[in-house]
Short mmCIF file of C-alpha atoms in Angstrom, two decimals:
data_model
loop_
_atom_site.label_atom_id
_atom_site.label_comp_id
_atom_site.label_asym_id
_atom_site.label_seq_id
_atom_site.Cartn_x
_atom_site.Cartn_y
_atom_site.Cartn_z
CA MET K 1 -2.64 1.45 -27.60
CA SER K 2 0.62 1.14 -26.46
CA LYS K 3 3.62 -0.38 -28.10
CA VAL K 4 4.94 -2.06 -24.97
CA ALA K 5 6.29 -5.54 -25.86
CA VAL K 6 4.33 -7.72 -23.42
CA PHE K 7 4.93 -11.61 -23.22
CA ASN K 8 3.27 -14.34 -21.36
CA GLN K 9 4.77 -15.00 -17.80
CA CYS K 10 2.86 -18.09 -17.27
CA PRO K 11 4.88 -21.04 -18.23
CA GLY K 12 3.18 -23.84 -19.75
CA SER K 13 2.32 -26.92 -17.95
CA GLU K 14 5.70 -28.45 -19.18
CA VAL K 15 7.55 -26.08 -16.67
CA MET K 16 7.19 -26.49 -12.65
CA ALA K 17 5.86 -24.03 -11.15
CA GLU K 18 6.64 -23.46 -7.68
CA SER K 19 4.76 -21.32 -5.05
CA PRO K 20 6.49 -19.18 -2.43
CA LEU K 21 5.65 -21.40 0.21
CA ALA K 22 6.32 -24.66 -1.80
CA HIS K 23 9.15 -25.83 0.55
CA GLN K 24 6.80 -25.10 3.73
CA SER K 25 4.36 -27.75 4.93
CA SER K 26 0.64 -27.65 5.98
CA VAL K 27 -0.09 -27.67 9.27
CA LYS K 28 -3.30 -29.31 10.32
CA GLY K 29 -5.32 -28.21 13.33
CA GLY K 30 -8.98 -26.83 14.10
CA ARG K 31 -11.60 -24.96 11.98
CA ALA K 32 -11.44 -21.91 14.56
CA LEU K 33 -8.45 -20.55 12.00
CA ILE K 34 -7.92 -21.53 8.37
CA VAL K 35 -5.30 -20.14 6.04
CA THR K 36 -4.74 -21.47 2.98
CA GLU K 37 -2.58 -20.00 0.07
CA HIS K 38 -3.89 -19.29 -3.42
CA ALA K 39 -0.78 -19.26 -5.55
CA PHE K 40 -0.39 -18.01 -8.99
CA LEU K 41 -2.99 -15.68 -9.40
CA GLY K 42 -2.62 -12.79 -11.55
CA HIS K 43 -1.68 -9.98 -10.04
CA LEU K 44 -1.11 -6.46 -12.01
CA ILE K 45 -0.16 -3.24 -10.87
CA LEU K 46 -2.37 -0.69 -12.70
CA ARG K 47 -0.63 3.26 -12.49
CA GLY K 48 -2.63 6.18 -14.47
CA GLN K 49 -4.20 9.43 -13.71
CA ALA K 50 -7.73 8.65 -12.24
CA ASP K 51 -9.44 11.44 -14.67
CA ASN K 52 -8.48 9.23 -17.40
CA GLU K 53 -11.56 8.28 -18.85
CA SER K 54 -10.23 5.58 -20.81
CA LEU K 55 -8.58 4.13 -17.77
CA LYS K 56 -11.85 3.52 -16.14
CA SER K 57 -13.91 2.45 -19.18
CA ALA K 58 -11.15 -0.02 -19.98
CA VAL K 59 -11.16 -1.56 -16.41
CA LEU K 60 -15.25 -1.62 -16.47
CA SER K 61 -15.08 -3.25 -19.71
CA VAL K 62 -12.28 -5.82 -19.22
CA VAL K 63 -12.14 -6.53 -15.64
CA GLY K 64 -16.11 -6.04 -15.42
CA VAL K 65 -15.98 -3.82 -12.34
CA GLU K 66 -15.78 0.40 -11.71
CA LEU K 67 -12.48 1.35 -10.96
CA PRO K 68 -12.70 1.85 -7.20
CA LEU K 69 -11.45 5.69 -6.96
CA GLN K 70 -12.32 5.98 -3.22
CA PRO K 71 -9.34 5.30 -0.99
CA LEU K 72 -8.89 2.16 0.96
CA THR K 73 -11.80 0.00 -1.02
CA PHE K 74 -11.60 -2.82 -3.56
CA VAL K 75 -14.46 -4.12 -5.51
CA LEU K 76 -14.92 -8.06 -6.56
CA ASN K 77 -16.09 -9.36 -9.54
CA GLU K 78 -18.29 -12.31 -7.99
CA THR K 79 -18.69 -14.13 -11.45
CA THR K 80 -14.99 -14.41 -12.14
CA GLY K 81 -13.44 -13.80 -8.85
CA ALA K 82 -11.28 -11.02 -9.88
CA SER K 83 -10.79 -7.45 -8.02
CA VAL K 84 -9.48 -4.19 -8.44
CA GLN K 85 -8.30 -2.65 -5.24
CA TRP K 86 -7.26 1.06 -4.57
CA LEU K 87 -3.42 1.49 -3.70
CA SER K 88 -2.89 5.02 -3.97
CA PRO K 89 -4.51 7.78 -5.73
CA ASP K 90 -2.83 6.65 -8.93
CA GLU K 91 -2.16 3.15 -8.47
CA TRP K 92 -4.56 -0.07 -8.30
CA LEU K 93 -3.80 -3.81 -7.85
CA LEU K 94 -5.84 -6.26 -10.08
CA ILE K 95 -6.06 -9.89 -8.98
CA LEU K 96 -7.27 -12.11 -11.61
CA PRO K 97 -8.01 -15.80 -11.57
CA ALA K 98 -4.85 -17.93 -12.55
CA GLY K 99 -3.67 -17.55 -16.04
CA GLN K 100 -5.72 -14.80 -17.13
CA GLU K 101 -2.91 -11.91 -16.71
CA TYR K 102 -1.45 -11.89 -19.93
CA GLU K 103 -4.91 -11.42 -21.95
CA VAL K 104 -6.20 -8.96 -19.69
CA GLU K 105 -2.76 -6.71 -19.87
CA GLN K 106 -2.92 -6.85 -23.56
CA ASN K 107 -6.95 -6.01 -23.62
CA LEU K 108 -6.07 -3.06 -21.02
CA ARG K 109 -3.10 -1.81 -22.97
CA GLN K 110 -5.32 -1.66 -26.24
CA GLN K 111 -7.80 0.02 -24.53
CA ILE K 112 -6.19 2.59 -22.41
CA SER K 113 -4.85 5.83 -24.08
CA GLY K 114 -2.83 8.46 -22.54
CA HIS K 115 0.02 8.34 -19.91
CA PHE K 116 -0.40 4.52 -17.71
CA SER K 117 1.57 1.69 -17.20
CA ILE K 118 0.72 -2.07 -16.34
CA VAL K 119 3.03 -4.15 -14.52
CA ASN K 120 2.79 -8.01 -13.85
CA VAL K 121 3.57 -8.36 -10.17
CA GLY K 122 2.34 -12.40 -10.24
CA GLY K 123 5.82 -13.56 -9.28
CA GLY K 124 6.25 -11.04 -6.54
CA GLN K 125 3.42 -11.67 -4.53
CA THR K 126 0.89 -14.31 -3.40
CA LEU K 127 -2.42 -14.62 -1.50
CA LEU K 128 -3.32 -15.97 1.57
CA ARG K 129 -7.25 -16.75 2.84
CA LEU K 130 -7.99 -16.70 6.44
CA LYS K 131 -11.25 -17.64 7.70
CA GLY K 132 -12.87 -18.88 11.19
CA ASP K 133 -14.14 -17.15 14.39
CA LYS K 134 -9.85 -16.70 15.33
CA VAL K 135 -9.07 -14.27 12.31
CA PHE K 136 -9.51 -11.30 14.16
CA ASP K 137 -7.70 -12.30 16.95
CA LEU K 138 -4.81 -13.59 14.72
CA LEU K 139 -4.61 -10.29 12.74
CA SER K 140 -5.01 -7.86 15.60
CA LYS K 141 -2.17 -9.37 17.37
CA SER K 142 -0.02 -9.29 13.77
CA CYS K 143 -0.32 -5.84 13.06
CA VAL K 144 -0.87 -2.19 14.21
CA TYR K 145 -3.67 -1.37 12.05
CA ASP K 146 -7.13 -1.33 13.83
CA VAL K 147 -8.97 -4.42 12.28
CA HIS K 148 -12.11 -3.80 14.50
CA GLU K 149 -15.50 -4.42 12.30
CA ARG K 150 -15.91 -0.76 12.99
CA ASN K 151 -13.01 0.35 11.49
CA PHE K 152 -12.53 -2.47 9.03
CA PRO K 153 -16.18 -3.00 7.08
CA VAL K 154 -16.50 -5.51 4.24
CA GLY K 155 -14.67 -3.99 1.06
CA LYS K 156 -11.98 -2.21 2.53
CA ALA K 157 -8.38 -3.15 1.96
CA VAL K 158 -5.46 -1.28 3.24
CA ALA K 159 -1.60 -1.58 2.97
CA THR K 160 0.04 -1.72 6.19
CA THR K 161 2.53 -3.48 8.35
CA PHE K 162 1.94 -7.25 9.18
CA ALA K 163 4.13 -8.39 11.67
CA LYS K 164 6.34 -5.35 10.54
CA ALA K 165 6.30 -6.74 6.95
CA THR K 166 4.69 -4.69 4.06
CA ALA K 167 1.14 -6.41 3.40
CA ILE K 168 -2.25 -5.64 1.96
CA ILE K 169 -5.21 -6.86 4.30
CA ARG K 170 -8.93 -6.88 2.50
CA ARG K 171 -12.01 -8.22 3.55
CA PRO K 172 -13.92 -9.50 0.80
CA ASN K 173 -16.88 -10.71 2.73
CA GLU K 174 -17.84 -11.13 6.44
CA GLN K 175 -16.28 -14.69 6.79
CA GLU K 176 -13.17 -14.34 4.99
CA TRP K 177 -10.06 -12.03 5.25
CA GLU K 178 -7.49 -11.80 2.51
CA LEU K 179 -3.79 -11.26 2.97
CA VAL K 180 -1.29 -9.90 -0.19
CA ILE K 181 2.49 -10.85 0.90
CA ARG K 182 5.50 -10.25 -0.83
CA ARG K 183 7.30 -13.39 -2.05
CA SER K 184 10.41 -12.45 -0.26
CA PHE K 185 8.48 -12.25 2.82
CA ALA K 186 6.45 -15.27 2.49
CA ASP K 187 8.60 -17.41 4.32
CA TYR K 188 8.78 -15.25 7.11
CA CYS K 189 4.98 -14.75 7.08
CA TYR K 190 4.37 -18.47 7.09
CA ARG K 191 6.49 -18.90 10.16
CA TRP K 192 4.89 -15.62 11.79
CA ILE K 193 1.51 -16.63 11.18
CA THR K 194 2.01 -20.56 12.45
CA ASP K 195 3.46 -19.30 15.87
CA ALA K 196 0.75 -16.82 16.16
CA GLY K 197 -2.08 -19.39 15.42
CA ARG K 198 -0.96 -22.25 17.54
CA GLU K 199 -2.85 -21.11 20.46
CA PHE K 200 -6.06 -20.81 18.05
CA ASP K 201 -5.14 -24.43 16.47
CA LEU K 202 -4.16 -23.20 13.16
CA THR K 203 -5.01 -25.15 10.13
CA PHE K 204 -2.76 -23.80 7.21
CA THR K 205 -2.79 -25.09 3.70
CA VAL K 206 0.01 -24.44 1.03
CA MET J 1 4.33 6.56 18.92
CA LEU J 2 2.89 9.17 16.67
CA HIS J 3 -0.55 8.91 14.78
CA ILE J 4 -0.20 10.48 11.66
CA PHE J 5 -3.09 11.41 9.24
CA CYS J 6 -1.83 10.11 5.59
CA PRO J 7 -3.78 13.11 3.41
CA TYR J 8 -4.01 10.64 0.40
CA CYS J 9 -5.44 7.52 2.43
CA GLY J 10 -7.51 9.84 4.53
CA GLU J 11 -7.07 8.32 8.00
CA HIS J 12 -4.95 8.43 10.51
CA ARG J 13 -2.17 5.63 10.69
CA GLU J 14 0.55 4.42 12.98
CA GLU J 15 4.23 5.94 13.04
CA ALA J 16 5.44 2.54 11.72
CA GLU J 17 4.07 3.00 8.52
CA PHE J 18 5.73 6.13 7.63
CA ARG J 19 9.33 7.14 7.09
CA PRO J 20 10.83 10.82 7.85
CA LYS J 21 12.46 12.57 4.84
CA GLY J 22 13.82 15.43 6.56
CA GLN J 23 12.79 19.35 5.53
CA ALA J 24 10.14 20.07 3.04
CA HIS J 25 9.86 22.72 0.54
CA ILE J 26 13.61 22.61 -0.41
CA ALA J 27 13.33 24.29 -4.10
CA ARG J 28 16.12 22.76 -6.80
CA PRO J 29 17.70 25.76 -8.11
CA LEU J 30 16.79 26.37 -11.34
CA SER J 31 20.25 26.31 -13.21
CA PRO J 32 22.28 24.33 -11.15
CA GLU J 33 25.44 25.06 -13.06
CA GLN J 34 25.11 28.70 -12.69
CA CYS J 35 25.49 27.99 -8.79
CA SER J 36 28.29 28.99 -6.93
CA ASP J 37 29.82 26.27 -4.87
CA GLU J 38 28.26 27.79 -1.83
CA GLU J 39 24.81 28.06 -2.96
CA TRP J 40 24.67 24.28 -4.50
CA ALA J 41 26.55 23.40 -1.00
CA GLU J 42 23.55 25.21 0.62
CA TYR J 43 20.78 23.26 -1.39
CA LEU J 44 22.67 20.11 -1.14
CA PHE J 45 23.58 19.77 2.51
CA PHE J 46 22.26 22.73 4.63
CA ARG J 47 19.20 22.09 6.59
CA ASP J 48 17.02 24.03 9.09
CA ASN J 49 17.10 22.97 12.62
CA PRO J 50 14.41 25.00 14.27
CA ARG J 51 13.03 24.65 17.86
CA GLY J 52 9.57 25.36 17.25
CA ILE J 53 7.42 24.58 13.85
CA HIS J 54 9.17 22.40 11.18
CA HIS J 55 7.64 21.49 7.92
CA GLU J 56 8.69 18.22 6.94
CA LEU J 57 8.65 15.11 4.09
CA TRP J 58 7.22 12.14 4.92
CA VAL J 59 6.71 9.22 3.19
CA HIS J 60 3.65 6.32 3.69
CA ALA J 61 5.90 4.00 3.36
CA THR J 62 3.93 0.82 3.91
CA GLY J 63 0.70 2.08 2.88
CA CYS J 64 -0.07 4.05 -0.15
CA ARG J 65 3.62 5.19 -1.04
CA LYS J 66 2.93 8.80 -1.54
CA PHE J 67 5.18 11.77 -0.17
CA PHE J 68 3.31 14.27 1.68
CA ASN J 69 4.25 17.19 4.02
CA VAL J 70 3.96 17.54 8.03
CA THR J 71 4.14 20.57 10.17
CA ARG J 72 5.33 19.64 13.29
CA HIS J 73 6.66 20.86 16.63
CA THR J 74 9.82 19.72 17.34
CA VAL J 75 9.58 20.23 21.30
CA SER J 76 6.43 18.92 21.62
CA TYR J 77 6.16 16.56 18.80
CA GLU J 78 2.88 17.63 18.18
CA ILE J 79 1.53 17.39 14.24
CA LEU J 80 -0.34 20.75 13.70
CA GLU J 81 -1.18 19.45 10.14
CA THR J 82 -0.45 17.34 7.33
CA TYR J 83 -0.86 18.52 3.75
CA LYS J 84 -0.35 17.03 -0.04
CA MET J 85 2.55 17.37 -2.15
CA GLY J 86 2.39 20.79 -3.95
CA GLU J 87 -0.09 22.67 -1.34
CA LYS J 88 1.14 25.04 1.07
CA PRO J 89 1.27 24.92 5.13
CA LYS J 90 -1.71 26.50 6.70
CA VAL J 91 0.41 26.46 9.97
CA THR J 92 3.77 28.61 9.94
CA ALA J 93 5.64 30.23 12.83
CA GLU J 94 4.56 33.30 11.36
CA SER J 95 0.69 32.56 11.68
CA LEU J 96 1.34 30.65 15.37
CA ALA J 97 3.07 34.09 16.30
CA LYS J 98 0.23 36.29 15.03
CA GLY J 99 -2.72 34.76 17.11
CA GLY J 100 -2.79 30.97 17.55
CA ARG J 101 -3.36 28.19 15.36
CA SER J 102 -5.23 28.82 12.43
#
């Protein structure tokens, strides 16, 4: 049980929230490459020692999935849509359905003992979902990481450079890819994707 | 373009994901206030510039953001090994002089 003061960073419905791509417009195109922004999800960074048993049991009971200890992997709770991703040996990224981050953070803080930290980074990054036959082509021309199937199976998640910007690339299932990008780079990534995706008749929904 | 093995991610990554951070294994003097100016300057500013094996500190800046050590040949740029923080290098100038790579 930690004594850190936690406050609800989600404004109520009376305060207008703006996604990092709020000022950009959607692009209408075909179905070969569809990019959709999923704004306002709960993003938490959890740090702690991987051998801390309370950390593992708290994540299992609060999020409903095992804490991934295998590098470059993430696990998805199919029922709730929440996910936990390995970022480094002592750091994990939790992506939660919108509005749950305050409650989840409090529950985790109650159940984890020892040396740990939880930071709400939801305001600093946003998630894009990419699907369609041409996603592989878009990714492989935008980043240096090998996104071929033999190197990037379902369930893998890597932090790498996407169009020279820092981004996380994740593969939740065969059809979809996810891109977690920084808020400050969202506009740049949007422009990069719309430009790079033009040849694939991109559809971008913000 | 160098292909660097990150010991924390457990795979080879492109050089663009990494940043070099200079010479590795520099021990901070245990009692800085007891140091002479020369000793302190030696610690702060003076670095080795060998022709051959060099142990360096690198950070996986856009990946796991962990620091780790790299043993690199400064002439051929060949990376002989990478190892985690706190570990000792297996390949050193002495081990190479004794009889090739370990």
